[in-house]
XYZ file of N, CA and C in Angstrom:
552
model
N 39.041 -13.983 -23.638
C 38.244 -12.995 -24.159
C 37.581 -12.893 -22.533
N 37.407 -11.688 -22.136
C 36.486 -11.320 -21.329
C 35.274 -10.766 -21.397
N 34.106 -11.200 -20.723
C 32.819 -10.934 -21.231
C 32.653 -9.793 -19.634
N 31.772 -8.981 -20.412
C 31.238 -7.852 -19.043
C 30.352 -8.447 -18.115
N 30.531 -8.001 -17.076
C 29.400 -8.591 -16.075
C 28.748 -7.416 -15.651
N 27.124 -7.669 -15.767
C 26.202 -7.085 -15.600
C 25.280 -7.480 -14.187
N 25.126 -6.403 -13.568
C 24.438 -6.957 -12.347
C 22.844 -6.656 -12.275
N 22.055 -7.667 -12.665
C 20.668 -7.346 -12.616
C 19.695 -6.706 -11.528
N 20.640 -6.865 -9.936
C 20.040 -6.304 -9.058
C 19.907 -4.878 -9.257
N 20.713 -4.188 -9.591
C 21.117 -2.962 -9.906
C 19.835 -1.921 -10.760
N 19.452 -2.992 -11.654
C 18.432 -2.757 -12.852
C 17.141 -2.921 -12.528
N 16.967 -4.016 -11.318
C 15.766 -4.261 -10.613
C 15.414 -3.183 -9.716
N 16.070 -2.797 -9.013
C 16.356 -1.707 -7.964
C 15.472 -0.551 -8.682
N 16.025 -0.155 -9.840
C 16.082 1.094 -10.241
C 14.455 1.132 -10.656
N 13.971 -0.082 -11.604
C 13.044 -0.127 -11.836
C 11.774 -0.426 -11.129
N 11.930 -1.114 -9.784
C 11.318 -0.994 -8.392
C 10.662 0.241 -7.983
N 11.893 0.936 -7.782
C 11.696 2.436 -7.503
C 10.614 3.378 -7.873
N 10.998 2.894 -9.323
C 10.076 3.794 -10.636
C 8.409 3.028 -10.220
N 8.531 1.967 -10.025
C 7.230 1.115 -9.806
C 6.629 1.760 -8.709
N 7.402 1.893 -7.678
C 6.961 2.243 -5.781
C 6.482 3.562 -6.083
N 6.946 4.386 -7.268
C 6.320 6.108 -7.332
C 4.890 5.712 -7.915
N 4.985 5.089 -9.014
C 3.980 4.652 -10.010
C 2.738 4.415 -8.765
N 2.910 3.400 -8.136
C 2.079 2.919 -7.068
C 1.413 3.769 -6.369
N 2.380 4.856 -5.802
C 1.891 5.629 -4.756
C 1.019 6.840 -5.722
N 1.237 7.342 -6.944
C 0.504 8.134 -7.711
C -0.843 7.300 -7.507
N -0.853 6.170 -8.076
C -2.212 5.281 -8.353
C -3.118 5.314 -7.350
N -2.425 5.128 -6.223
C -3.115 4.913 -5.153
C -3.950 6.365 -4.517
N -3.135 7.334 -4.701
C -3.752 8.686 -4.157
C -4.795 8.856 -5.261
N -4.419 8.755 -6.452
C -5.559 8.869 -7.456
C -6.564 8.213 -7.255
N -6.782 6.969 -6.984
C -8.056 6.142 -6.984
C -8.706 6.671 -5.579
N -7.816 7.618 -4.714
C -8.685 7.685 -3.040
C -9.067 9.099 -3.618
N -8.514 9.887 -4.607
C -8.980 11.467 -4.784
C -9.969 11.189 -5.681
N -10.352 10.310 -6.640
C -11.781 10.403 -7.503
C -12.384 9.076 -6.922
N -12.232 8.554 -5.474
C -13.288 8.034 -4.938
C -13.420 6.522 -5.589
N -12.553 6.278 -5.859
C -12.704 4.810 -6.603
C -12.914 3.575 -5.493
N -13.990 2.749 -5.711
C -14.704 1.702 -4.993
C -13.636 0.768 -4.630
N -13.022 0.323 -3.689
C -12.131 -0.660 -3.792
C -12.540 -1.928 -3.911
N -13.621 -2.527 -4.106
C -14.133 -3.507 -4.663
C -14.524 -3.667 -5.924
N -14.127 -2.306 -6.416
C -14.342 -2.387 -8.115
C -13.244 -2.942 -9.340
N -13.644 -3.491 -10.119
C -12.868 -4.195 -10.922
C -11.540 -3.371 -11.610
N -11.761 -1.952 -11.450
C -10.845 -1.019 -11.991
C -9.617 -1.128 -11.383
N -9.640 -1.257 -9.847
C -8.468 -1.470 -9.141
C -7.394 -2.209 -9.807
N -7.739 -3.034 -10.642
C -7.057 -3.925 -11.510
C -5.971 -3.351 -12.557
N -6.326 -1.895 -12.685
C -5.532 -0.934 -13.548
C -3.910 -0.827 -12.973
N -3.908 -1.197 -11.880
C -2.299 -1.149 -11.198
C -1.487 -2.308 -11.360
N -2.345 -2.955 -12.161
C -1.139 -4.207 -12.479
C -0.532 -3.756 -13.560
N -0.757 -3.088 -14.483
C -0.327 -2.866 -15.972
C 0.989 -2.001 -15.519
N 1.295 -1.156 -14.716
C 2.433 -0.931 -14.577
C 3.421 -1.808 -14.117
N 2.975 -2.849 -13.221
C 3.836 -3.580 -12.924
C 4.244 -4.790 -13.880
N 3.496 -4.883 -14.780
C 3.812 -5.620 -15.646
C 4.939 -4.931 -16.670
N 4.571 -3.760 -17.016
C 5.203 -3.107 -17.967
C 6.693 -2.829 -17.733
N 6.957 -2.413 -16.179
C 8.336 -2.368 -15.459
C 9.151 -3.674 -15.495
N 8.589 -4.884 -15.035
C 9.056 -5.911 -15.227
C 9.715 -6.341 -16.466
N 8.515 -6.197 -17.707
C 9.470 -6.467 -19.132
C 10.668 -5.370 -19.228
N 10.168 -4.143 -18.635
C 11.429 -2.791 -18.849
C 12.603 -3.488 -18.334
N 12.647 -3.997 -17.188
C 13.574 -4.505 -16.170
C 14.468 -5.660 -16.971
N 13.419 -6.600 -17.790
C 14.277 -7.405 -18.507
C 14.652 -7.218 -19.744
N 14.058 -6.096 -20.270
C 14.890 -5.587 -21.441
C 15.736 -4.887 -21.329
N 15.873 -4.161 -20.418
C 17.046 -3.341 -20.174
C 18.385 -4.192 -19.635
N 18.259 -5.170 -19.263
C 19.138 -6.365 -18.958
C 19.824 -6.633 -19.947
N 18.796 -7.387 -20.829
C 19.344 -7.935 -21.919
C 20.147 -6.939 -22.984
N 19.777 -5.733 -22.802
C 20.557 -4.525 -23.573
C 21.989 -4.399 -23.180
N 21.693 -4.424 -21.466
C 23.267 -4.484 -20.991
C 24.206 -5.627 -21.294
N 23.424 -6.474 -21.571
C 24.339 -7.723 -21.831
C 24.875 -8.048 -23.225
N 24.345 -6.863 -23.927
C 24.634 -7.011 -25.344
C 23.991 -7.186 -26.239
N 22.758 -7.453 -25.920
C 21.533 -7.648 -26.657
C 21.176 -9.057 -26.419
N 22.021 -9.956 -25.690
C 21.999 -11.155 -25.730
C 21.128 -11.931 -24.397
N 20.469 -12.731 -23.819
C 20.180 -12.935 -23.047
C 19.407 -14.650 -22.743
N 19.810 -15.268 -21.791
C 19.121 -16.452 -22.011
C 18.068 -16.728 -21.000
N 17.156 -17.496 -21.184
C 15.982 -17.704 -20.624
C 16.145 -17.523 -19.039
N 17.082 -18.137 -18.143
C 17.305 -17.901 -17.040
C 17.634 -16.524 -16.429
N 18.542 -15.859 -16.833
C 18.845 -14.576 -17.008
C 17.856 -13.654 -16.880
N 16.537 -13.778 -18.151
C 15.429 -13.282 -18.210
C 14.671 -13.351 -17.111
N 14.268 -14.558 -16.449
C 13.656 -14.621 -15.526
C 14.017 -14.673 -14.292
N 15.145 -14.699 -14.045
C 15.677 -14.052 -12.719
C 15.664 -12.386 -12.596
N 16.170 -11.819 -13.443
C 15.820 -10.337 -13.476
C 14.447 -9.919 -13.148
N 13.439 -10.814 -13.740
C 12.100 -10.139 -13.684
C 11.416 -10.493 -12.262
N 11.917 -12.020 -11.781
C 11.427 -12.255 -10.603
C 12.178 -11.228 -9.467
N 13.464 -11.067 -9.827
C 14.367 -10.101 -8.659
C 13.413 -8.767 -8.473
N 13.022 -8.413 -9.885
C 11.971 -6.677 -9.630
C 10.951 -6.993 -8.886
N 10.301 -8.317 -9.140
C 9.046 -8.602 -8.528
C 9.192 -8.632 -6.932
N 10.253 -9.334 -6.412
C 10.704 -9.351 -5.094
C 11.042 -7.984 -4.363
N 11.780 -7.111 -5.287
C 12.092 -5.851 -4.452
C 10.850 -4.958 -4.727
N 9.995 -5.068 -5.572
C 8.687 -4.137 -5.858
C 7.685 -4.784 -4.851
N 7.931 -5.862 -4.430
C 6.596 -6.369 -3.406
C 7.117 -6.014 -2.198
N 8.415 -5.980 -1.803
C 8.705 -5.590 -0.378
C 8.804 -4.045 -0.272
N 8.879 -3.177 -1.637
C 8.846 -1.832 -1.168
C 7.376 -1.459 -1.487
N 6.475 -1.934 -1.920
C 5.132 -1.638 -2.080
C 4.613 -2.089 -0.549
N 4.841 -3.205 -0.229
C 4.259 -3.513 1.383
C 4.614 -2.624 2.285
N 5.874 -2.104 2.100
C 6.103 -1.194 3.324
C 5.371 0.040 2.838
N 5.148 0.343 1.761
C 3.916 1.796 1.792
C 2.665 1.388 1.918
N 2.155 0.108 1.757
C 0.957 -0.056 2.212
C 0.624 -0.243 3.807
N 1.650 -0.791 4.218
C 1.808 -0.914 5.745
C 1.612 0.823 6.132
N 2.297 1.465 5.694
C 2.581 3.034 6.349
C 1.323 3.704 5.751
N 0.780 3.312 4.305
C -0.703 4.111 4.184
C -1.807 3.515 5.194
N -2.028 2.775 5.728
C -3.028 2.106 5.850
C -2.865 1.970 7.279
N -1.731 2.292 8.190
C -1.618 2.555 9.595
C -1.222 3.898 9.792
N -0.792 4.772 9.133
C -0.680 6.382 9.524
C -1.247 7.076 8.533
N -0.805 7.132 7.162
C -1.354 7.975 6.456
C -3.060 8.300 5.892
N -3.594 6.930 5.882
C -5.015 6.633 5.195
C -5.694 5.836 5.903
N -5.868 5.840 7.586
C -6.769 4.771 8.070
C -7.892 4.518 8.063
N -8.504 5.633 7.263
C -9.924 5.891 6.909
C -10.129 4.738 5.700
N -8.960 4.652 5.076
C -9.490 3.539 3.918
C -9.834 2.215 4.486
N -9.219 1.811 5.399
C -9.784 0.507 5.980
C -11.229 0.407 6.288
N -11.772 1.564 6.641
C -13.115 1.536 7.034
C -14.187 1.341 5.625
N -13.510 1.822 4.700
C -14.008 2.106 3.370
C -13.975 0.417 3.239
N -12.647 -0.024 2.999
C -12.783 -1.512 2.522
C -13.531 -2.516 3.464
N -13.737 -2.405 4.949
C -14.378 -3.304 5.510
C -15.914 -2.864 5.065
N -16.045 -1.632 4.814
C -17.720 -1.760 4.660
C -18.171 -2.641 3.637
N -17.374 -2.813 2.576
C -17.757 -3.379 1.299
C -17.620 -5.079 1.743
N -16.626 -5.369 2.746
C -16.456 -6.790 3.427
C -17.617 -7.109 4.009
N -18.251 -6.066 5.074
C -19.492 -6.455 5.684
C -20.659 -6.830 5.043
N -20.986 -5.998 4.030
C -22.103 -6.362 2.954
C -21.667 -7.639 2.431
N -20.632 -8.056 2.330
C -20.517 -9.154 1.337
C -20.625 -10.794 2.647
N -20.276 -10.062 3.781
C -20.551 -11.236 4.805
C -22.380 -11.312 5.653
N -23.114 -10.119 5.223
C -23.980 -10.155 5.468
C -24.978 -11.030 4.519
N -24.515 -10.920 3.279
C -25.080 -11.500 2.169
C -24.722 -13.123 2.061
N -23.775 -13.225 2.858
C -23.400 -14.902 3.167
C -24.544 -15.671 3.962
N -25.064 -14.659 4.803
C -25.873 -15.035 5.999
C -25.538 -15.052 7.174
N -24.149 -14.258 7.715
C -23.619 -14.358 8.935
C -24.263 -13.508 9.776
N -24.388 -13.881 10.831
C -25.141 -12.935 12.065
C -24.521 -11.670 12.474
N -24.992 -10.773 12.728
C -24.030 -9.209 12.978
C -23.072 -9.676 14.206
N -23.204 -10.447 14.781
C -22.024 -10.439 16.013
C -20.980 -11.276 15.225
N -21.170 -12.416 14.525
C -20.202 -12.818 13.745
C -19.390 -11.981 12.687
N -20.418 -11.158 12.279
C -19.533 -10.224 11.236
C -18.781 -9.291 12.175
N -19.230 -8.502 13.372
C -18.377 -7.422 14.094
C -16.926 -8.263 14.450
N -17.154 -9.338 15.067
C -16.024 -10.431 15.651
C -14.848 -10.410 14.478
N -15.478 -11.020 13.144
C -14.502 -10.731 12.057
C -13.744 -9.631 11.885
N -14.521 -8.746 11.598
C -14.265 -7.251 11.097
C -13.156 -6.687 12.170
N -13.768 -6.734 13.380
C -12.893 -6.260 14.475
C -11.332 -6.693 14.428
N -11.169 -8.085 14.279
C -10.048 -8.963 13.941
C -9.153 -8.147 12.815
N -10.005 -7.949 12.092
C -9.378 -8.087 10.502
C -8.915 -6.329 10.463
N -9.879 -5.418 11.038
C -9.480 -3.899 11.268
C -8.225 -3.956 12.208
N -7.780 -4.559 13.157
C -6.749 -4.443 14.009
C -5.333 -4.826 13.172
N -5.598 -5.945 12.267
C -4.199 -6.120 11.614
C -4.556 -5.888 10.052
N -5.149 -5.052 9.321
C -5.484 -4.767 8.389
C -4.060 -4.475 7.683
N -3.328 -3.368 7.971
C -1.982 -2.959 7.382
C -1.329 -4.030 7.438
N -1.122 -5.079 8.222
C -0.103 -6.237 8.258
C -0.778 -7.047 7.195
N -1.734 -7.792 6.988
C -2.263 -8.444 6.313
C -2.104 -7.831 4.643
N -2.357 -6.460 4.532
C -2.297 -5.656 3.285
C -0.894 -5.937 2.727
N 0.355 -5.644 3.759
C 1.447 -5.713 3.350
C 2.072 -7.336 3.222
N 1.731 -8.062 4.086
C 2.174 -9.574 3.575
C 1.498 -10.089 2.224
N 0.180 -9.715 2.103
C -0.448 -10.283 0.931
C -0.016 -9.400 -0.334
N 0.542 -8.226 -0.396
C 1.322 -7.370 -1.125
C 2.763 -8.293 -1.816
N 3.329 -8.818 -0.789
C 4.702 -9.518 -1.115
C 4.472 -10.949 -1.765
N 3.388 -11.612 -1.188
C 2.983 -12.759 -1.744
C 2.407 -12.633 -3.288
N 1.699 -11.657 -3.397
C 0.912 -11.374 -4.243
C 2.033 -10.804 -5.722
N 2.757 -10.296 -5.000
C 4.178 -9.608 -6.263
C 4.650 -10.724 -6.598
N 5.246 -11.664 -5.392
C 6.147 -12.733 -5.872
C 5.235 -13.827 -6.862
N 3.946 -14.025 -6.990
C 3.410 -15.060 -7.532
C 3.264 -14.138 -8.700
N 2.627 -13.018 -9.225
C 2.771 -12.229 -10.524
C 4.023 -11.913 -10.973
N 5.276 -12.094 -10.021
C 6.533 -12.076 -10.861
C 7.158 -13.414 -11.324
N 6.342 -14.434 -10.916
C 6.897 -15.639 -11.581
C 6.233 -16.054 -13.069
N 4.779 -15.818 -12.876
C 3.952 -15.553 -14.073
C 4.486 -14.757 -15.253
N 4.500 -13.630 -14.574
C 4.865 -12.335 -15.735
C 6.473 -12.515 -16.275
N 7.045 -12.801 -15.304
C 8.739 -13.285 -15.152
C 8.924 -14.368 -16.633
N 7.918 -15.297 -16.380
C 8.402 -16.676 -17.423
C 7.686 -15.902 -18.621
N 6.850 -15.479 -19.014
C 6.283 -14.538 -20.152
C 7.594 -13.728 -20.781
N 7.817 -13.079 -19.814
C 8.966 -12.138 -20.401
C 10.189 -12.328 -20.720
N 10.673 -13.441 -19.854
C 11.811 -13.956 -20.063
C 11.665 -14.935 -21.562
N 10.503 -15.664 -21.861
C 10.582 -16.253 -23.344
C 10.344 -15.232 -24.534
N 9.828 -13.966 -24.142
C 9.781 -12.900 -25.050
C 11.163 -12.229 -25.384
N 11.985 -11.894 -24.115
C 13.071 -11.363 -24.470
C 14.082 -11.985 -24.838
N 14.022 -13.412 -24.339
C 15.446 -14.273 -24.663
C 16.105 -14.194 -26.233
N 17.356 -13.950 -26.323
C 17.995 -14.363 -27.473
C 19.207 -14.821 -27.121
N 19.482 -15.807 -27.457
C 20.686 -16.288 -27.283
C 21.840 -16.117 -28.326
N 22.932 -16.305 -27.875
C 24.008 -16.486 -29.262
C 24.009 -17.769 -29.934
N 24.229 -17.366 -31.221
C 24.496 -18.593 -32.424
C 25.977 -18.587 -31.997
N 26.425 -20.009 -32.155
C 27.730 -20.174 -32.322
C 28.697 -19.410 -33.092
N 28.092 -18.546 -33.861
C 28.691 -17.801 -34.464
C 29.011 -16.458 -34.783
N 28.291 -16.097 -33.610
C 28.444 -14.831 -33.383
C 29.651 -14.610 -32.124
N 30.583 -13.506 -32.683
C 31.562 -13.551 -31.756
C 31.713 -12.233 -31.048
N 32.187 -12.227 -29.851
C 31.811 -10.680 -29.250
C 33.405 -10.044 -28.998
N 33.035 -8.457 -29.162
C 34.213 -8.021 -29.225
C 34.643 -7.603 -27.992
N 35.690 -6.991 -27.733
C 36.188 -6.498 -26.278
C 34.615 -5.368 -25.868
N 34.097 -4.883 -26.446
C 33.229 -4.107 -25.588
C 31.600 -4.889 -24.946
N 31.831 -6.183 -25.823
C 30.501 -6.892 -25.546
C 29.619 -7.088 -26.662
N 30.177 -6.356 -27.730
C 28.837 -6.230 -29.053
C 29.206 -7.269 -29.620
N 28.516 -7.820 -30.731
C 28.843 -8.805 -31.518
C 29.250 -8.291 -32.829
N 30.084 -9.010 -33.280
C 30.641 -8.530 -34.757
C 30.307 -9.684 -35.738
N 30.397 -9.157 -36.871
C 29.957 -10.340 -37.961
C 30.957 -11.296 -37.852
N 31.010 -12.679 -37.830
C 32.310 -13.843 -38.112
C 32.785 -13.512 -39.200
N 34.149 -13.662 -39.361
C 34.966 -13.602 -40.381
C 35.537 -14.592 -40.988
N 35.296 -14.491 -42.168
C 35.444 -15.813 -43.217
C 36.860 -16.051 -43.810
């Protein structure tokens, strides 16, 4: 009996593209309503990441006939996080380097205040911020990939535990991959 082969990368790419569009909308919405870059409100953008990672795992399980082991669930979720991280990293680089370079100055203003609170001299602060300003888009892109991978591991493990459903020895798949009741 042949089992149906389902490619998790196609599902991960689909949900990653949806997440990218959502991230772009959230980024410009935050810019439009003038959300402080250091505000805890910025963590709202994690909710779509978590939701779309779970949707990736659920859709993959559904396409596998309603059954998925823990490893398959984790792999599909982690694949989503890596693809999403790369796509969002490209957007972040373009956003800070080309589309909205003024947002770098807003972020650095908050960093300057924190460095001054720590007792650094103005010369030290200026030197640190000049280097940061020059490479800010690159740092943002690299940080996005690393953060996405890290979050993908954590959320992927949780999602895999939630969505795993393994076949029992009594489940008999039919030609379409769905399970029928065992015959007695």
